[in-house]
Tab-separated table of C-alpha atoms in Angstrom:
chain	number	residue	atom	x	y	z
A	1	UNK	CA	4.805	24.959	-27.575
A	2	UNK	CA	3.433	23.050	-24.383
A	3	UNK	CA	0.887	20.521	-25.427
A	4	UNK	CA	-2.553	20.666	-23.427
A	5	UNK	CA	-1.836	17.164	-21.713
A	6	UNK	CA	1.710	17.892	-21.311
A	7	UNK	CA	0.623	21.155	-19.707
A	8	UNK	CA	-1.718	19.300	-17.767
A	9	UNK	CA	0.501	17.082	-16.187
A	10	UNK	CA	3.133	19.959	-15.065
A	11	UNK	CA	0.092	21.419	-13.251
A	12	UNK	CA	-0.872	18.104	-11.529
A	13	UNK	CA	2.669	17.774	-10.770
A	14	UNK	CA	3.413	21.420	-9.493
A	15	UNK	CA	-0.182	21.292	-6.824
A	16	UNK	CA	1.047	17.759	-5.633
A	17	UNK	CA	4.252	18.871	-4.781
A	18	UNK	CA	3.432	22.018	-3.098
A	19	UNK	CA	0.585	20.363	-1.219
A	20	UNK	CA	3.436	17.866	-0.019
A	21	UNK	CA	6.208	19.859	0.725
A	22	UNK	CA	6.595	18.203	4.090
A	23	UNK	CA	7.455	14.901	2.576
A	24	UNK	CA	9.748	16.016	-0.556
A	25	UNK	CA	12.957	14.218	-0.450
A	26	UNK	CA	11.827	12.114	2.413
A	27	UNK	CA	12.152	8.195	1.780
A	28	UNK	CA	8.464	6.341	1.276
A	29	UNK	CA	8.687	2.913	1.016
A	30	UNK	CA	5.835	0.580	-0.903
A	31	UNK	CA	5.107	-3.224	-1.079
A	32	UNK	CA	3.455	-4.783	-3.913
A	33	UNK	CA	4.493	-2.081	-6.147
A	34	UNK	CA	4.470	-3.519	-9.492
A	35	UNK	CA	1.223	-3.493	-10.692
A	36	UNK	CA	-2.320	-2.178	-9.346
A	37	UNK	CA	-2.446	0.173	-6.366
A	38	UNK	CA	1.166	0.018	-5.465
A	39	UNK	CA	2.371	1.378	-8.649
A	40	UNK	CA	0.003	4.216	-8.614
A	41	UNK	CA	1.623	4.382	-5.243
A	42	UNK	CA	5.192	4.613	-6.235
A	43	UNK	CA	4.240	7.193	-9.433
A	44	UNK	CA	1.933	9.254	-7.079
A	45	UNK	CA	4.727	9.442	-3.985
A	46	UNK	CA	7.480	9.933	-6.547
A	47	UNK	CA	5.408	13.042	-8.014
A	48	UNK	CA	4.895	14.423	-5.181
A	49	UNK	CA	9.304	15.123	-4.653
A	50	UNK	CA	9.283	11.867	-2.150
A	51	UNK	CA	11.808	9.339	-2.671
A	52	UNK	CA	10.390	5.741	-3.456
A	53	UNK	CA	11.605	2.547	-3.320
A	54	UNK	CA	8.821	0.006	-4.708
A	55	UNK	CA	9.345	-3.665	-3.594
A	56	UNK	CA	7.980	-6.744	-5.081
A	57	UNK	CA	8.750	-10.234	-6.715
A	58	UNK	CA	8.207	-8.784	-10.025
A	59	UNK	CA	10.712	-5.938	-9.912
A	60	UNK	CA	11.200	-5.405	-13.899
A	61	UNK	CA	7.502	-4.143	-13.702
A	62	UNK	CA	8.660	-1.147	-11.366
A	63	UNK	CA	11.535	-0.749	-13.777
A	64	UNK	CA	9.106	-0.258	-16.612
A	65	UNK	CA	6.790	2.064	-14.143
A	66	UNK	CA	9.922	4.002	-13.828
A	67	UNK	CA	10.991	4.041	-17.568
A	68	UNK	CA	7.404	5.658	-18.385
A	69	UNK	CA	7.825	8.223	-15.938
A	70	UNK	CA	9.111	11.592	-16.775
A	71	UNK	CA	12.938	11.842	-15.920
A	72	UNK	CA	12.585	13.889	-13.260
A	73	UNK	CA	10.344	11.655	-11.419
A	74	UNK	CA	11.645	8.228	-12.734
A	75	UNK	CA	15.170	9.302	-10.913
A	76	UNK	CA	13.103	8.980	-7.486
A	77	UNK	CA	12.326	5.384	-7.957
A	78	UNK	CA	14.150	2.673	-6.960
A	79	UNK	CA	12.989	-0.920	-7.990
A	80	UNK	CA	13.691	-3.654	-5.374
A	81	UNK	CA	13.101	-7.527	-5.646
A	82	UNK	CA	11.413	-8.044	-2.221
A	83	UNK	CA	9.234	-11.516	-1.005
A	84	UNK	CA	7.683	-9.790	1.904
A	85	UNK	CA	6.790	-13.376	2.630
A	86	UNK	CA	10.571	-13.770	3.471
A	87	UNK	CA	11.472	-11.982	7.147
A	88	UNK	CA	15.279	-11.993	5.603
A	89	UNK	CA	14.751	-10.339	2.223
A	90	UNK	CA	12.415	-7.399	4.676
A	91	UNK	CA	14.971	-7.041	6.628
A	92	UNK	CA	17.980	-6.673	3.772
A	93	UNK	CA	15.263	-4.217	1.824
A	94	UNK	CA	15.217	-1.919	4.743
A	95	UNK	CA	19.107	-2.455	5.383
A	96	UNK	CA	19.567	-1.244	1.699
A	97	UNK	CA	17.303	1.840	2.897
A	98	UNK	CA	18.871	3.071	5.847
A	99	UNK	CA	22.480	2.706	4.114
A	100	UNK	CA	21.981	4.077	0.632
A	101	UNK	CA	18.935	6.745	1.157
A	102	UNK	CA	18.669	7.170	4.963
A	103	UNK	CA	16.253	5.367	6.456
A	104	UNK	CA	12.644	5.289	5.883
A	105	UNK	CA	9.860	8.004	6.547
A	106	UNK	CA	6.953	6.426	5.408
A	107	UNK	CA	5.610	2.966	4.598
A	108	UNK	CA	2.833	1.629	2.335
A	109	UNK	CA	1.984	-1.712	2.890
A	110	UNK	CA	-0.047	-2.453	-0.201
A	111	UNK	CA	1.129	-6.219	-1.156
A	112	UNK	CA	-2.061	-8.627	-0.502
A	113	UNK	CA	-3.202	-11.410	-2.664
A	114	UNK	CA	-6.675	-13.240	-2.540
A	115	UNK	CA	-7.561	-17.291	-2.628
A	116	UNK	CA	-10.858	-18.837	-3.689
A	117	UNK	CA	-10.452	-22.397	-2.693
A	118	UNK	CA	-13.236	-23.197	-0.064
A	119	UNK	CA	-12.341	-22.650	3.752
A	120	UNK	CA	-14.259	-25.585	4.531
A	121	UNK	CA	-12.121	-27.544	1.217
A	122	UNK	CA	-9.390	-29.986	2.212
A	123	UNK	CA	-6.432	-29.628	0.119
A	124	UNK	CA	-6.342	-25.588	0.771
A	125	UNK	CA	-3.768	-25.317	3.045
A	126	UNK	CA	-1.188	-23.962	1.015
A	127	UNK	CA	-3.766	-20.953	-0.651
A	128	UNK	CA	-4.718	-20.168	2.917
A	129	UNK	CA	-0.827	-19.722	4.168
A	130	UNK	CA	0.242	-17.890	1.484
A	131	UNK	CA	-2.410	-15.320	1.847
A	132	UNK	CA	-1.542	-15.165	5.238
A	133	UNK	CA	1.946	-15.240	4.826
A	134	UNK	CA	1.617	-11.954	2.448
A	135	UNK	CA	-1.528	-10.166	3.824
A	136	UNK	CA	-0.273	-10.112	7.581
A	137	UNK	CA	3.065	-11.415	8.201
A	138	UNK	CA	4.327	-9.412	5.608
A	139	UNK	CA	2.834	-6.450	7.012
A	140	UNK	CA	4.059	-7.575	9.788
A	141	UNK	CA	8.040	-7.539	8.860
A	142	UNK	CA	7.463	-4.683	6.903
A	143	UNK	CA	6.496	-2.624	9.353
A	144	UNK	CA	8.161	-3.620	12.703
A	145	UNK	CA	11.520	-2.601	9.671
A	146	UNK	CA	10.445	0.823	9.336
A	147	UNK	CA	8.801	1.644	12.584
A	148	UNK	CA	12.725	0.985	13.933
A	149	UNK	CA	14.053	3.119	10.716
A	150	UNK	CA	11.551	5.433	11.867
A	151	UNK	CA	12.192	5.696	15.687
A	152	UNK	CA	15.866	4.960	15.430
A	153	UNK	CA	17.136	7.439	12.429
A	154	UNK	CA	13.763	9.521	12.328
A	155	UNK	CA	13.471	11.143	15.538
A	156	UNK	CA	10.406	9.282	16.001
A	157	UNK	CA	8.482	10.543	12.964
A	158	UNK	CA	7.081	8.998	9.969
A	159	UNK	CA	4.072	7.926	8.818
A	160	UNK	CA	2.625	3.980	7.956
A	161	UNK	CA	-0.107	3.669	5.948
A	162	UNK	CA	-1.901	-0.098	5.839
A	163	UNK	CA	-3.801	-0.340	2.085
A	164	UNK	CA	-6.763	-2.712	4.101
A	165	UNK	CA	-10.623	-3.010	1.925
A	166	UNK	CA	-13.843	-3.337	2.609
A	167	UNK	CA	-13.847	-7.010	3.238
A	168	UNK	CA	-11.846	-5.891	6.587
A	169	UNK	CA	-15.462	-3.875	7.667
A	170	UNK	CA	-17.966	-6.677	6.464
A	171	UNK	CA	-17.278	-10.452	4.702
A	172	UNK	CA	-18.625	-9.612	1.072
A	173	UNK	CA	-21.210	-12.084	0.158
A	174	UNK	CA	-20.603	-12.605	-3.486
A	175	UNK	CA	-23.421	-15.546	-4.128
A	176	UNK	CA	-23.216	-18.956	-4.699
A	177	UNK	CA	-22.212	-18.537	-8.438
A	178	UNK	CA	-18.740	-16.820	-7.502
A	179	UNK	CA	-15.918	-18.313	-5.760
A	180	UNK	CA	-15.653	-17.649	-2.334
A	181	UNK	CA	-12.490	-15.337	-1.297
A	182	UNK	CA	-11.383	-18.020	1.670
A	183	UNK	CA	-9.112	-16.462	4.251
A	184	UNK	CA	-8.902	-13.163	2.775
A	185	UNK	CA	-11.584	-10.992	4.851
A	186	UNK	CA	-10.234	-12.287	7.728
A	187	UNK	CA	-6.932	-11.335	7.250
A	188	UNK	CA	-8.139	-7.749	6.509
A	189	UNK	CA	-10.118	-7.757	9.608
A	190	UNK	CA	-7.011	-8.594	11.541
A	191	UNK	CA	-5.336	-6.065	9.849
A	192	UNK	CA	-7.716	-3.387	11.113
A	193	UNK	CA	-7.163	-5.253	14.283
A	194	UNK	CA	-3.362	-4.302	13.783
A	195	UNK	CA	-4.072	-1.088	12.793
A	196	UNK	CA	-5.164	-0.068	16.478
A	197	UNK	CA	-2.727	-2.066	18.049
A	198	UNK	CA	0.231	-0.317	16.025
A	199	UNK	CA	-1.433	3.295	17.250
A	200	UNK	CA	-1.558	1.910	20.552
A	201	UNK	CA	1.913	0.987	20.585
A	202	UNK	CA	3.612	4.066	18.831
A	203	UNK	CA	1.964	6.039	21.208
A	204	UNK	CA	2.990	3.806	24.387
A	205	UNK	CA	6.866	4.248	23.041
A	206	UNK	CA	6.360	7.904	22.756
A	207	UNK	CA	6.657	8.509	18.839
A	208	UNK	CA	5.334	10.415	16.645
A	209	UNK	CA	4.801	8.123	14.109
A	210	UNK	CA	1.528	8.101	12.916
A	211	UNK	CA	-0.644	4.730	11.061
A	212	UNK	CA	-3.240	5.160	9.017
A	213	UNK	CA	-5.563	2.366	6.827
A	214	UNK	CA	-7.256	2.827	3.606
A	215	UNK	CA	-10.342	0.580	3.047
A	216	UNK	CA	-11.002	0.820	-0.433
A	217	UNK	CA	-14.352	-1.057	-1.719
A	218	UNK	CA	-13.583	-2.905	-5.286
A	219	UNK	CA	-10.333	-1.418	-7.109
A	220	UNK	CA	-9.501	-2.441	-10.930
A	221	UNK	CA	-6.824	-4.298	-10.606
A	222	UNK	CA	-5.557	-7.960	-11.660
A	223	UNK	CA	-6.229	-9.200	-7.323
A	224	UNK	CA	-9.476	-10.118	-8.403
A	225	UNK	CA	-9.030	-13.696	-9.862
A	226	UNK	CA	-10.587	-13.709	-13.462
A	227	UNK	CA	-13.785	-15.239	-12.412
A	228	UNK	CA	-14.923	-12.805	-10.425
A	229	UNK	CA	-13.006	-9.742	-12.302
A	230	UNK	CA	-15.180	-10.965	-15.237
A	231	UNK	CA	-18.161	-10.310	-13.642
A	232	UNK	CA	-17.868	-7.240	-11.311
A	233	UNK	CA	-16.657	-5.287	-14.439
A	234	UNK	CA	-20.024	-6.161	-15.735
A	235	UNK	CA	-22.112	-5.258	-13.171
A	236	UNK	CA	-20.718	-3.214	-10.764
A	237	UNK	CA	-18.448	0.062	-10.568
A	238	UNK	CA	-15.119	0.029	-10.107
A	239	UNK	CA	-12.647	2.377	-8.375
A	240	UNK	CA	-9.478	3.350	-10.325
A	241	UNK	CA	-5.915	2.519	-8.501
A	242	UNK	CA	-4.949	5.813	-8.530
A	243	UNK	CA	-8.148	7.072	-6.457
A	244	UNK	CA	-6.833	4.853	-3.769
A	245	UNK	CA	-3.304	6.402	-4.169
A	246	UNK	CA	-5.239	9.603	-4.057
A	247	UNK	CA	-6.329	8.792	-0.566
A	248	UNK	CA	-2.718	7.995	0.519
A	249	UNK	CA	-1.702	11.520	-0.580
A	250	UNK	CA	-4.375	13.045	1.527
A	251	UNK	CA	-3.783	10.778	4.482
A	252	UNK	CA	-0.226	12.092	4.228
A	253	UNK	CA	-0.998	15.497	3.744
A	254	UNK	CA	-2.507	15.744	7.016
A	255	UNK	CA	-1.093	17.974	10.036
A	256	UNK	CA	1.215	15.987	11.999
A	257	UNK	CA	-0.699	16.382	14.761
A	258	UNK	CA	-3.835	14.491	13.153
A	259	UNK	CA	-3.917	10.845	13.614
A	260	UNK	CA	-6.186	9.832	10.410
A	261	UNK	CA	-7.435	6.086	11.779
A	262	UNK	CA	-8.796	4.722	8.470
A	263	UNK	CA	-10.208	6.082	5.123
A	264	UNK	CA	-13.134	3.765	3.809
A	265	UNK	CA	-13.633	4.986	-0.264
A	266	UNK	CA	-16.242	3.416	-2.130
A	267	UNK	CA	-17.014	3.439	-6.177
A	268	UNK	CA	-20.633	5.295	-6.829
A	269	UNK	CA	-22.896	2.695	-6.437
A	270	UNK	CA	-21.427	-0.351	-5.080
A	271	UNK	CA	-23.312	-2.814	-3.659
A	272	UNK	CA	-21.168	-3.983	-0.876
């Protein structure tokens, strides 16, 4: 006898993979996969029949993500080690793709860390580059890898989706009694910046390859540095990771012929 969660899942399972049919099989690749919104990334995608490969510096995490998964959605996940950071170890990553699975039909570019040391601080400068370093470069290598998978070995089809925030529509202003989060709006305004200029660009080369953001507002998971996690979960509402992975479903699940430009999803009730 089928349990009532077990029965559950199947029919969570069954709607997501009917819904995206056009995708099953197809190759989705996702940075910053081991914890937070790119692992309910990786177990969404893989759910839904796509093939994932889930990059990050802490690839036994994605091994574990995979271990949890029923069988026949673990066998879609591949755990990479992956510094985005790195322009060699992108590049290899995406080598690995095209070679072993294909090439690459979509991309999630979810990796992005945070630093509170003041802007106006001395002794910052190597909190400010690594955010940098991760939050646009990376996105960056990332995709400039798969929009040539995509246009090369894709017929010019595919679909990259930027996981952006709030911050990248209006600097937060969290009060003088939290830390302040440094370079990190900015970089998520440039990346809405990038956003436009990557639509502008796939459509100057004549592809179909489409590039969506998602602008969540303030998602449970360990980005938040424990000073300020500590206090948003007491006072304000919090949206779960796999909401956000929710709106990367629907973003994909899109006609082909829809160019969704960005998603902004807010918790009930947040303040910024």
């Amino acid at each position: 006898m089928v349990s009532l969660n077990s029965f559950l899942y199947i029919n969570e399972l069954f709607k997501t993979y009917f819904v995206m049919e056009r995708w099953c099989n197809k190759v989705a690749v996702v940075s910053g996969a081991s914890a937070g919104i790119g692992a309910a990334c990786c177990k969404a995608l893989a759910s839904a029949g796509m093939v994932v490969v889930g990059l990050a510096r802490r690839q036994e995490r994605i091994a574990r993500l995979r271990d949890e998964l029923p069988p026949e959605v673990g066998k879609n996940l591949h755990a990479i080690h992956c510094d985005i950071t790195q322009e060699e170890n992108v590049t290899k990553v995406f080598e690995w793709t095209q070679k072993e699975l294909g090439g690459c039909d979509v991309l999630i570019n979810n990796a992005g860390i945070i630093a509170t040391a003041l802007l106006s601080n001395r002794n910052n400068t190597k909190a400010i580059r690594e955010t940098i370093d991760t939050n646009l470069l990376g996105t960056v290598f990332c995709t400039r890898e798969a929009f040539h998978s995509m246009a090369t070995y894709k017929n010019g089809n595919g679909h990259i989706v930027i996981v952006n925030s709030v911050a990248g529509l209006q600097v937060p202003n969290l009060g003088p009694d939290l830390p302040s989060l440094n370079i990190y709006p900015a970089t998520k305004f440039a990346l809405r910046a990038m956003n436009e200029i990557y639509r502008q660009e796939f459509q100057r080369r004549k592809t179909q390859v489409r590039v969506t953001t998602i602008s969540p507002g303030v998602v449970n998971t360990d980005i938040l540095p424990n000073e300020i996690q500590t206090v948003v979960k007491q006072f304000m509402p919090m949206l779960k990771a796999g909401e956000v992975a929710d709106a990367v479903l629907w973003a994909l699940e899109t006609p082909p012929n829809v160019q969704v430009h960005n998603i902004t999803i807010k918790p009930m009730g947040e303040k910024f």
